[in-house]
Amino acid sequence: MQAQRAAAIRIIRSYRTVSDVAALVLARMPPTHLLATERLRIAEARQRLPTIGVSDLQRRERMETLRRWQCLWESSPKSSWTRKLIPDVSRWYYSAQKSYLHRRKRAADPTCCHCWAAEDTAEHTLFVCPWWSLDREPLRLVLRRPLMASDVEDLLCGPRHEDLPSEVEQRNALFIGERRELEESLGRPVVPEDILSILCGPLPAEHTDDPHIRRRIISANNRRKVLLSQMIDKIMGIKEEMERERQRAA
């Protein structure tokens, strides 16, 4: 488990203090002992039923692995905060781009379901696909040009130290401002239980056959995802800088 934990921490680029169970969930890496028993079940099933379809068998057994992983996740005494944000392992595990799902045999093809581009990658979705152009518009207006992948580092890392306000009151005002827009979008204060729905999008049961309504639902959720990312990055970045200043002054 420790070797897998080290790999998971590198994938999610977290601190080494993150627990093994949380790191594996965040990295979407089922524990090795569950994967081993999954392969054993597949091998035994193929021996009993040589004519069984391999894809269906693998899909069924992976669902069983995720069910067992969910039980471990719920019973673990570690990572209560991460579990509060991501209570459903299966939903988090399968929230990915179609190109990735296609490689994992979870989608029939890698094409974008919105604009029919050849490959639905994260870069295509975030920076190219016209379906999400309205969601990119606020950033385009701020940047005064189309958003590019090279902008991500600056946007995520936030302002440099010399650009930060020096007064604590000014920084506190930034904290409030970062939450306000997201809360206005939700129509209520943001709570930890909102994180999974915002990051993974609406449940299949919440989808509708009306393409216009469906697009509005997805567009609104993607806007909330942007606001959530901005809120977390700015608040945590400023808080970390304040802590460094406090330690330097101590």
Short mmCIF file of N, CA and C in Angstrom, two decimals, residues 2 29 52 76 85 94 96 117 126 129 135 156 186 193 197 207 218 224 231 242:
data_model
loop_
_atom_site.label_atom_id
_atom_site.label_comp_id
_atom_site.label_asym_id
_atom_site.label_seq_id
_atom_site.Cartn_x
_atom_site.Cartn_y
_atom_site.Cartn_z
N GLN A 2 2.02 1.22 0.70
CA GLN A 2 2.87 2.41 0.78
C GLN A 2 3.43 2.80 -0.58
N MET A 29 -7.17 5.58 -8.02
CA MET A 29 -6.39 4.34 -8.07
C MET A 29 -6.96 3.35 -7.06
N ILE A 52 -17.65 -16.76 -22.00
CA ILE A 52 -18.18 -15.49 -21.48
C ILE A 52 -17.46 -14.31 -22.14
N SER A 76 -13.14 3.60 6.85
CA SER A 76 -11.81 4.06 7.24
C SER A 76 -11.90 5.16 8.30
N LEU A 85 -16.15 15.39 1.26
CA LEU A 85 -16.21 16.04 -0.05
C LEU A 85 -16.50 15.04 -1.16
N TYR A 94 -15.41 7.56 -12.19
CA TYR A 94 -15.80 7.59 -13.61
C TYR A 94 -15.98 9.00 -14.16
N ALA A 96 -14.55 11.49 -15.94
CA ALA A 96 -13.36 11.74 -16.76
C ALA A 96 -13.78 12.07 -18.19
N ALA A 117 -15.63 16.55 -32.23
CA ALA A 117 -14.19 16.55 -32.49
C ALA A 117 -13.66 15.12 -32.33
N LEU A 126 -11.65 22.25 -22.23
CA LEU A 126 -11.43 23.51 -21.54
C LEU A 126 -11.11 24.68 -22.46
N CYS A 129 -13.46 23.34 -27.36
CA CYS A 129 -14.83 22.95 -27.69
C CYS A 129 -15.79 24.16 -27.67
N ASP A 135 -18.96 29.60 -21.21
CA ASP A 135 -18.32 29.45 -19.90
C ASP A 135 -16.90 30.01 -19.89
N LEU A 156 -4.00 29.53 -11.65
CA LEU A 156 -4.10 28.67 -10.47
C LEU A 156 -3.20 29.12 -9.34
N LEU A 186 -25.19 29.51 -6.50
CA LEU A 186 -25.94 28.43 -5.86
C LEU A 186 -27.25 28.92 -5.26
N GLU A 193 -20.71 19.64 1.20
CA GLU A 193 -21.46 18.64 0.44
C GLU A 193 -21.67 19.04 -1.01
N SER A 197 -20.78 17.35 -6.27
CA SER A 197 -21.71 17.66 -7.36
C SER A 197 -21.14 18.69 -8.31
N HIS A 207 -30.40 14.67 -15.72
CA HIS A 207 -30.35 15.09 -17.12
C HIS A 207 -31.75 15.12 -17.71
N ILE A 218 -25.78 22.04 -17.59
CA ILE A 218 -24.34 21.75 -17.67
C ILE A 218 -23.53 23.04 -17.63
N ARG A 224 -20.02 27.04 -12.01
CA ARG A 224 -19.78 26.85 -10.59
C ARG A 224 -18.43 26.17 -10.35
N MET A 231 -12.19 30.18 -6.04
CA MET A 231 -12.34 30.44 -4.62
C MET A 231 -11.29 29.70 -3.81
N MET A 242 -0.04 34.26 4.20
CA MET A 242 -0.18 34.89 5.51
C MET A 242 0.52 34.07 6.59
#
